[in-house]
C-alpha cells in the first residue's frame, strides 16, 4: 500500500522532487518505492531521465484505476476527524498572487489560530492549472477562469477594480493622460503570463469598453514579480496597472497618483473553488465553513 501511495504521489506531482515536497518525505524513498513496485509488478511504470518523469502506458492505466481507490482510502481516514475535538490534516490551496496579498491575510491567521491542528499549504501562481491533477484540495480564481464541474464559494470583496497610476514626478514631466489611448505615448510597466501571453489593459466608461496593448521599459511575470513593477512606478519609471487594493497604500502615501480613475474597469470578486465530484476532506470543509461564517465577502 505504501508503494502504491508513492506511485500515485509521483504520478500526480509529475516528478519525484515535487512529490517528495508534497508528501514531506525524501525523493530517494519515493524512488526506492517505485523501483520495488515495478519489480513486484514486472512492468515499468515511468519513463525516467535526468529531465523528466513520464508515465508509461501501463502506468497511465494503473493511475486511472488507482485514483478512485486512493480517494476512497483518504476519505476513510478522514472520517477519523469526526471523532476529534478539533479537525486536523493537511489543506493544500492553489491561489493567484493577488489572493496572497489582498485576500488571505484577512483569513489565514485567524483560521490557523482557531484550528491549530490543520496544516495549511498555499501555492501562489497566476497561470490556471487543473488543481485536482496537481494534488490541490481547492483553489482561488476569478469566475472567468474557473474549471468545469467545480463548486465555487465567494471569498474576499465581491467587487474589485483595476487601477492606473504613476509617480507624480513622471506625470509632471509628461502630462496627465486624458484618454486611455494616450497611454500609447507613455512608458508602461507591463506583465506577461508564464505561458508567454501578454496582458492587455482594459478600461470602461459610459458603456464604452477599450482594450489597449501598451509597451514600455519593464515587463514582469504576472505573479510575485508584480511588486517590482510597483516599485518601478514609484521611482518614476512608468505607468502601472494593477488591483486598486494593491495600489491604495501608495495612493494614501502620495507615492503614486491615480490617473484616468473615471475609466477604471470593475470586475467581480474571486471564488474559492473545489471539485464537486469528490468527498470534501475535513480540513477543506472546515476552511469553507470558516470563510462562509466571516464577514469578508
mmCIF file of C-alpha atoms in Angstrom:
data_model
loop_
_atom_site.group_PDB
_atom_site.id
_atom_site.type_symbol
_atom_site.label_atom_id
_atom_site.label_comp_id
_atom_site.label_asym_id
_atom_site.label_seq_id
_atom_site.Cartn_x
_atom_site.Cartn_y
_atom_site.Cartn_z
ATOM 1 C CA UNK A 1 0.000 0.000 0.000
ATOM 2 C CA UNK A 2 2.863 2.389 0.780
ATOM 3 C CA UNK A 3 4.443 1.664 -2.610
ATOM 4 C CA UNK A 4 1.124 2.263 -4.387
ATOM 5 C CA UNK A 5 0.738 5.528 -2.465
ATOM 6 C CA UNK A 6 4.229 6.542 -3.574
ATOM 7 C CA UNK A 7 3.346 5.747 -7.193
ATOM 8 C CA UNK A 8 0.176 7.864 -7.072
ATOM 9 C CA UNK A 9 2.029 10.743 -5.386
ATOM 10 C CA UNK A 10 4.785 10.819 -8.026
ATOM 11 C CA UNK A 11 2.275 10.474 -10.873
ATOM 12 C CA UNK A 12 0.083 13.288 -9.579
ATOM 13 C CA UNK A 13 3.032 15.591 -8.853
ATOM 14 C CA UNK A 14 4.752 14.878 -12.150
ATOM 15 C CA UNK A 15 8.109 14.130 -10.563
ATOM 16 C CA UNK A 16 9.973 12.807 -7.545
ATOM 17 C CA UNK A 17 11.151 16.150 -6.203
ATOM 18 C CA UNK A 18 7.704 17.753 -6.178
ATOM 19 C CA UNK A 19 6.096 14.592 -4.782
ATOM 20 C CA UNK A 20 8.700 14.492 -2.021
ATOM 21 C CA UNK A 21 7.915 18.096 -1.139
ATOM 22 C CA UNK A 22 4.169 17.462 -1.074
ATOM 23 C CA UNK A 23 4.421 14.229 0.928
ATOM 24 C CA UNK A 24 7.218 15.545 3.164
ATOM 25 C CA UNK A 25 9.463 12.535 2.572
ATOM 26 C CA UNK A 26 12.735 12.119 0.726
ATOM 27 C CA UNK A 27 12.846 11.700 -3.044
ATOM 28 C CA UNK A 28 15.133 8.685 -2.590
ATOM 29 C CA UNK A 29 12.483 6.891 -0.528
ATOM 30 C CA UNK A 30 9.937 7.530 -3.254
ATOM 31 C CA UNK A 31 12.354 6.297 -5.901
ATOM 32 C CA UNK A 32 13.013 3.106 -3.897
ATOM 33 C CA UNK A 33 9.267 2.521 -3.546
ATOM 34 C CA UNK A 34 8.694 2.915 -7.295
ATOM 35 C CA UNK A 35 11.533 0.523 -8.150
ATOM 36 C CA UNK A 36 10.166 -2.002 -5.648
ATOM 37 C CA UNK A 37 6.659 -1.721 -7.089
ATOM 38 C CA UNK A 38 7.884 -2.054 -10.687
ATOM 39 C CA UNK A 39 9.904 -5.143 -9.699
ATOM 40 C CA UNK A 40 6.870 -6.659 -7.945
ATOM 41 C CA UNK A 41 4.528 -5.964 -10.885
ATOM 42 C CA UNK A 42 7.070 -6.853 -13.558
ATOM 43 C CA UNK A 43 6.392 -3.705 -15.616
ATOM 44 C CA UNK A 44 7.868 -0.232 -15.983
ATOM 45 C CA UNK A 45 5.519 2.474 -14.670
ATOM 46 C CA UNK A 46 7.563 5.573 -15.530
ATOM 47 C CA UNK A 47 9.912 6.682 -18.265
ATOM 48 C CA UNK A 48 12.672 8.418 -16.305
ATOM 49 C CA UNK A 49 15.573 10.571 -17.352
ATOM 50 C CA UNK A 50 17.508 13.470 -15.854
ATOM 51 C CA UNK A 51 14.923 15.999 -17.029
ATOM 52 C CA UNK A 52 11.509 14.397 -16.695
ATOM 53 C CA UNK A 53 9.376 11.630 -15.254
ATOM 54 C CA UNK A 54 6.568 10.462 -17.563
ATOM 55 C CA UNK A 55 4.042 7.684 -17.025
ATOM 56 C CA UNK A 56 4.231 4.692 -19.344
ATOM 57 C CA UNK A 57 1.059 3.374 -20.965
ATOM 58 C CA UNK A 58 0.585 0.789 -18.211
ATOM 59 C CA UNK A 59 1.376 3.480 -15.640
ATOM 60 C CA UNK A 60 -1.434 5.631 -17.008
ATOM 61 C CA UNK A 61 -3.844 2.693 -16.797
ATOM 62 C CA UNK A 62 -2.805 1.923 -13.221
ATOM 63 C CA UNK A 63 -3.167 5.567 -12.167
ATOM 64 C CA UNK A 64 -6.636 5.792 -13.698
ATOM 65 C CA UNK A 65 -7.757 2.731 -11.747
ATOM 66 C CA UNK A 66 -5.998 3.696 -8.518
ATOM 67 C CA UNK A 67 -7.206 7.314 -8.313
ATOM 68 C CA UNK A 68 -10.723 6.458 -7.071
ATOM 69 C CA UNK A 69 -9.270 3.798 -4.745
ATOM 70 C CA UNK A 70 -6.840 6.271 -3.185
ATOM 71 C CA UNK A 71 -9.561 8.911 -2.902
ATOM 72 C CA UNK A 72 -11.741 6.426 -1.037
ATOM 73 C CA UNK A 73 -8.790 5.455 1.158
ATOM 74 C CA UNK A 74 -8.158 9.110 2.020
ATOM 75 C CA UNK A 75 -11.867 9.622 2.705
ATOM 76 C CA UNK A 76 -11.943 6.643 5.063
ATOM 77 C CA UNK A 77 -9.001 8.027 7.044
ATOM 78 C CA UNK A 78 -10.623 11.447 7.046
ATOM 79 C CA UNK A 79 -13.649 10.018 8.870
ATOM 80 C CA UNK A 80 -11.451 9.825 11.962
ATOM 81 C CA UNK A 81 -11.660 13.623 12.088
ATOM 82 C CA UNK A 82 -15.317 13.343 13.053
ATOM 83 C CA UNK A 83 -14.224 11.939 16.416
ATOM 84 C CA UNK A 84 -11.638 14.612 17.206
ATOM 85 C CA UNK A 85 -12.235 17.626 19.426
ATOM 86 C CA UNK A 86 -10.750 19.740 16.601
ATOM 87 C CA UNK A 87 -10.206 18.753 12.963
ATOM 88 C CA UNK A 88 -6.706 18.026 11.728
ATOM 89 C CA UNK A 89 -4.945 17.225 8.489
ATOM 90 C CA UNK A 90 -3.363 18.996 5.542
ATOM 91 C CA UNK A 91 -5.127 21.537 3.322
ATOM 92 C CA UNK A 92 -3.443 22.469 0.019
ATOM 93 C CA UNK A 93 -4.602 25.616 -1.801
ATOM 94 C CA UNK A 94 -3.539 26.943 -5.213
ATOM 95 C CA UNK A 95 -4.169 30.675 -5.459
ATOM 96 C CA UNK A 96 -3.115 33.706 -7.523
ATOM 97 C CA UNK A 97 -0.533 36.056 -6.055
ATOM 98 C CA UNK A 98 -3.218 38.738 -5.735
ATOM 99 C CA UNK A 99 -5.106 36.483 -3.300
ATOM 100 C CA UNK A 100 -1.979 36.007 -1.187
ATOM 101 C CA UNK A 101 -1.565 39.761 -0.957
ATOM 102 C CA UNK A 102 -5.149 41.003 -0.796
ATOM 103 C CA UNK A 103 -7.421 38.213 0.498
ATOM 104 C CA UNK A 104 -5.681 35.546 2.570
ATOM 105 C CA UNK A 105 -4.069 37.886 5.150
ATOM 106 C CA UNK A 106 -7.561 38.663 6.470
ATOM 107 C CA UNK A 107 -8.397 34.941 6.763
ATOM 108 C CA UNK A 108 -5.391 32.694 7.344
ATOM 109 C CA UNK A 109 -4.061 33.887 10.745
ATOM 110 C CA UNK A 110 -7.472 33.616 12.424
ATOM 111 C CA UNK A 111 -8.201 30.289 10.748
ATOM 112 C CA UNK A 112 -4.934 28.732 11.921
ATOM 113 C CA UNK A 113 -5.454 30.117 15.405
ATOM 114 C CA UNK A 114 -8.910 28.543 15.516
ATOM 115 C CA UNK A 115 -7.718 25.225 14.052
ATOM 116 C CA UNK A 116 -4.090 24.679 15.099
ATOM 117 C CA UNK A 117 -4.111 21.002 14.072
ATOM 118 C CA UNK A 118 -4.713 21.845 10.410
ATOM 119 C CA UNK A 119 -1.596 22.319 8.272
ATOM 120 C CA UNK A 120 -2.260 24.829 5.515
ATOM 121 C CA UNK A 121 -0.044 24.793 2.420
ATOM 122 C CA UNK A 122 -0.507 27.663 -0.041
ATOM 123 C CA UNK A 123 0.993 27.719 -3.535
ATOM 124 C CA UNK A 124 0.747 31.000 -5.433
ATOM 125 C CA UNK A 125 0.764 31.161 -9.222
ATOM 126 C CA UNK A 126 -1.194 33.193 -11.735
ATOM 127 C CA UNK A 127 -1.452 30.655 -14.567
ATOM 128 C CA UNK A 128 -4.557 28.466 -14.440
ATOM 129 C CA UNK A 129 -3.925 24.791 -13.703
ATOM 130 C CA UNK A 130 -6.032 21.706 -13.037
ATOM 131 C CA UNK A 131 -5.956 21.726 -9.242
ATOM 132 C CA UNK A 132 -7.125 18.105 -8.926
ATOM 133 C CA UNK A 133 -4.438 16.701 -11.216
ATOM 134 C CA UNK A 134 -1.854 18.810 -9.383
ATOM 135 C CA UNK A 135 -2.891 17.414 -5.994
ATOM 136 C CA UNK A 136 -4.544 20.505 -4.517
ATOM 137 C CA UNK A 137 -7.707 20.384 -2.415
ATOM 138 C CA UNK A 138 -9.022 23.743 -3.622
ATOM 139 C CA UNK A 139 -8.053 26.945 -5.361
ATOM 140 C CA UNK A 140 -8.949 30.605 -5.632
ATOM 141 C CA UNK A 141 -9.736 32.047 -9.039
ATOM 142 C CA UNK A 142 -11.995 34.541 -10.753
ATOM 143 C CA UNK A 143 -15.172 33.302 -12.426
ATOM 144 C CA UNK A 144 -13.864 33.520 -15.987
ATOM 145 C CA UNK A 145 -11.035 31.126 -15.082
ATOM 146 C CA UNK A 146 -12.943 28.549 -13.036
ATOM 147 C CA UNK A 147 -12.673 24.946 -14.157
ATOM 148 C CA UNK A 148 -15.765 22.935 -15.037
ATOM 149 C CA UNK A 149 -17.590 20.729 -12.516
ATOM 150 C CA UNK A 150 -16.399 22.880 -9.642
ATOM 151 C CA UNK A 151 -18.254 24.264 -6.650
ATOM 152 C CA UNK A 152 -17.493 27.949 -6.102
ATOM 153 C CA UNK A 153 -17.755 29.850 -2.813
ATOM 154 C CA UNK A 154 -17.361 33.668 -2.767
ATOM 155 C CA UNK A 155 -14.252 34.786 -0.927
ATOM 156 C CA UNK A 156 -12.960 38.311 -0.465
ATOM 157 C CA UNK A 157 -14.522 41.516 -1.838
ATOM 158 C CA UNK A 158 -17.307 40.930 -4.351
ATOM 159 C CA UNK A 159 -16.385 43.907 -6.491
ATOM 160 C CA UNK A 160 -12.894 44.972 -7.468
ATOM 161 C CA UNK A 161 -11.289 47.411 -9.912
ATOM 162 C CA UNK A 162 -8.120 47.696 -11.936
ATOM 163 C CA UNK A 163 -6.392 50.963 -11.119
ATOM 164 C CA UNK A 164 -3.968 53.012 -13.194
ATOM 165 C CA UNK A 165 -1.224 55.013 -11.520
ATOM 166 C CA UNK A 166 2.103 56.764 -11.927
ATOM 167 C CA UNK A 167 4.508 58.771 -9.825
ATOM 168 C CA UNK A 168 3.612 62.484 -9.631
ATOM 169 C CA UNK A 169 7.054 63.430 -10.969
ATOM 170 C CA UNK A 170 6.505 61.343 -14.108
ATOM 171 C CA UNK A 171 3.117 62.963 -14.696
ATOM 172 C CA UNK A 172 4.535 66.435 -14.068
ATOM 173 C CA UNK A 173 7.109 65.753 -16.785
ATOM 174 C CA UNK A 174 4.871 64.044 -19.374
ATOM 175 C CA UNK A 175 1.474 65.476 -18.507
ATOM 176 C CA UNK A 176 -1.621 63.635 -17.338
ATOM 177 C CA UNK A 177 -3.412 61.451 -19.909
ATOM 178 C CA UNK A 178 -6.971 62.466 -20.773
ATOM 179 C CA UNK A 179 -7.957 59.216 -22.513
ATOM 180 C CA UNK A 180 -6.744 55.596 -22.266
ATOM 181 C CA UNK A 181 -5.350 55.749 -25.812
ATOM 182 C CA UNK A 182 -2.977 58.483 -24.625
ATOM 183 C CA UNK A 183 -1.125 55.713 -22.781
ATOM 184 C CA UNK A 184 0.368 54.602 -26.089
ATOM 185 C CA UNK A 185 2.687 57.593 -25.709
ATOM 186 C CA UNK A 186 3.691 56.776 -22.113
ATOM 187 C CA UNK A 187 6.245 54.311 -20.736
ATOM 188 C CA UNK A 188 4.143 51.488 -19.288
ATOM 189 C CA UNK A 189 5.133 48.712 -16.897
ATOM 190 C CA UNK A 190 3.546 45.584 -18.322
ATOM 191 C CA UNK A 191 3.022 41.961 -17.316
ATOM 192 C CA UNK A 192 3.249 38.612 -19.023
ATOM 193 C CA UNK A 193 1.832 35.229 -18.011
ATOM 194 C CA UNK A 194 4.114 32.217 -17.765
ATOM 195 C CA UNK A 195 2.506 30.922 -20.966
ATOM 196 C CA UNK A 196 4.025 33.912 -22.759
ATOM 197 C CA UNK A 197 0.718 35.730 -23.222
ATOM 198 C CA UNK A 198 0.980 39.449 -22.502
ATOM 199 C CA UNK A 199 -1.885 41.067 -20.631
ATOM 200 C CA UNK A 200 -3.813 43.940 -22.145
ATOM 201 C CA UNK A 201 -5.105 46.916 -20.202
ATOM 202 C CA UNK A 202 -8.874 47.288 -20.112
ATOM 203 C CA UNK A 203 -10.962 50.407 -19.446
ATOM 204 C CA UNK A 204 -14.660 51.180 -19.323
ATOM 205 C CA UNK A 205 -16.721 54.373 -19.272
ATOM 206 C CA UNK A 206 -20.353 55.046 -20.228
ATOM 207 C CA UNK A 207 -20.699 51.504 -21.644
ATOM 208 C CA UNK A 208 -17.613 52.014 -23.817
ATOM 209 C CA UNK A 209 -15.013 49.289 -23.320
ATOM 210 C CA UNK A 210 -11.440 49.785 -24.543
ATOM 211 C CA UNK A 211 -8.540 47.323 -24.517
ATOM 212 C CA UNK A 212 -5.040 48.651 -25.143
ATOM 213 C CA UNK A 213 -1.821 46.755 -25.683
ATOM 214 C CA UNK A 214 0.776 49.051 -24.185
ATOM 215 C CA UNK A 215 4.561 48.780 -24.074
ATOM 216 C CA UNK A 216 7.392 50.146 -22.001
ATOM 217 C CA UNK A 217 10.767 49.625 -20.399
ATOM 218 C CA UNK A 218 9.790 46.824 -17.994
ATOM 219 C CA UNK A 219 7.909 43.530 -18.435
ATOM 220 C CA UNK A 220 7.365 41.350 -15.355
ATOM 221 C CA UNK A 221 5.923 37.924 -14.742
ATOM 222 C CA UNK A 222 2.313 38.201 -13.584
ATOM 223 C CA UNK A 223 2.805 36.881 -10.096
ATOM 224 C CA UNK A 224 5.305 37.504 -7.356
ATOM 225 C CA UNK A 225 7.308 39.947 -9.531
ATOM 226 C CA UNK A 226 4.452 42.443 -9.683
ATOM 227 C CA UNK A 227 5.844 44.288 -6.670
ATOM 228 C CA UNK A 228 8.864 45.165 -8.801
ATOM 229 C CA UNK A 229 6.562 46.938 -11.255
ATOM 230 C CA UNK A 230 5.030 48.898 -8.376
ATOM 231 C CA UNK A 231 8.471 49.859 -7.086
ATOM 232 C CA UNK A 232 9.455 50.976 -10.593
ATOM 233 C CA UNK A 233 6.294 53.066 -10.851
ATOM 234 C CA UNK A 234 7.056 54.742 -7.518
ATOM 235 C CA UNK A 235 10.540 55.532 -8.830
ATOM 236 C CA UNK A 236 9.007 57.265 -11.859
ATOM 237 C CA UNK A 237 9.932 54.616 -14.457
ATOM 238 C CA UNK A 238 6.458 54.264 -15.908
ATOM 239 C CA UNK A 239 2.705 53.772 -15.533
ATOM 240 C CA UNK A 240 1.405 50.745 -13.631
ATOM 241 C CA UNK A 241 -1.960 48.938 -13.991
ATOM 242 C CA UNK A 242 -2.952 46.731 -11.066
ATOM 243 C CA UNK A 243 -5.639 45.945 -8.497
ATOM 244 C CA UNK A 244 -6.907 49.073 -6.779
ATOM 245 C CA UNK A 245 -6.432 47.499 -3.316
ATOM 246 C CA UNK A 246 -2.824 46.700 -4.199
ATOM 247 C CA UNK A 247 -2.078 50.321 -5.085
ATOM 248 C CA UNK A 248 -4.220 52.010 -2.416
ATOM 249 C CA UNK A 249 -1.401 52.310 0.181
ATOM 250 C CA UNK A 250 0.689 54.151 -2.417
ATOM 251 C CA UNK A 251 -2.212 56.491 -3.166
ATOM 252 C CA UNK A 252 -2.611 57.178 0.542
ATOM 253 C CA UNK A 253 1.095 57.986 0.928
ATOM 254 C CA UNK A 254 1.223 60.136 -2.198
ATOM 255 C CA UNK A 255 3.922 57.986 -3.800
ATOM 256 C CA UNK A 256 1.592 57.207 -6.696
ATOM 257 C CA UNK A 257 -1.137 59.307 -8.248
ATOM 258 C CA UNK A 258 -4.314 57.707 -9.611
ATOM 259 C CA UNK A 259 -4.962 58.584 -13.248
ATOM 260 C CA UNK A 260 -7.988 58.087 -15.520
ATOM 261 C CA UNK A 261 -9.956 56.871 -12.491
ATOM 262 C CA UNK A 262 -13.247 57.505 -14.305
ATOM 263 C CA UNK A 263 -12.160 54.772 -16.762
ATOM 264 C CA UNK A 264 -11.183 52.105 -14.210
ATOM 265 C CA UNK A 265 -12.573 48.677 -15.077
ATOM 266 C CA UNK A 266 -14.703 46.882 -12.478
ATOM 267 C CA UNK A 267 -14.929 43.087 -12.188
ATOM 268 C CA UNK A 268 -16.485 40.565 -9.843
ATOM 269 C CA UNK A 269 -14.502 39.220 -6.894
ATOM 270 C CA UNK A 270 -12.789 35.836 -6.575
ATOM 271 C CA UNK A 271 -14.087 32.428 -5.537
ATOM 272 C CA UNK A 272 -12.772 29.535 -3.503
ATOM 273 C CA UNK A 273 -13.443 26.520 -5.694
ATOM 274 C CA UNK A 274 -13.174 22.752 -5.300
ATOM 275 C CA UNK A 275 -14.322 19.571 -7.008
ATOM 276 C CA UNK A 276 -17.987 18.663 -6.783
ATOM 277 C CA UNK A 277 -17.194 15.058 -7.655
ATOM 278 C CA UNK A 278 -15.062 14.186 -4.643
ATOM 279 C CA UNK A 279 -15.806 13.853 -0.958
ATOM 280 C CA UNK A 280 -14.747 17.106 0.677
ATOM 281 C CA UNK A 281 -11.999 16.345 3.238
ATOM 282 C CA UNK A 282 -12.497 17.696 6.734
ATOM 283 C CA UNK A 283 -9.741 20.374 6.603
ATOM 284 C CA UNK A 284 -11.273 21.820 3.424
ATOM 285 C CA UNK A 285 -14.824 21.629 4.790
ATOM 286 C CA UNK A 286 -13.622 23.432 7.919
ATOM 287 C CA UNK A 287 -11.985 26.152 5.814
ATOM 288 C CA UNK A 288 -15.119 26.563 3.672
ATOM 289 C CA UNK A 289 -17.318 26.911 6.749
ATOM 290 C CA UNK A 290 -14.865 29.408 8.241
ATOM 291 C CA UNK A 291 -14.916 31.547 5.093
ATOM 292 C CA UNK A 292 -18.718 31.463 4.958
ATOM 293 C CA UNK A 293 -19.044 32.435 8.616
ATOM 294 C CA UNK A 294 -16.916 35.553 8.445
ATOM 295 C CA UNK A 295 -17.971 38.964 7.203
ATOM 296 C CA UNK A 296 -15.330 39.127 4.445
ATOM 297 C CA UNK A 297 -17.493 38.726 1.376
#
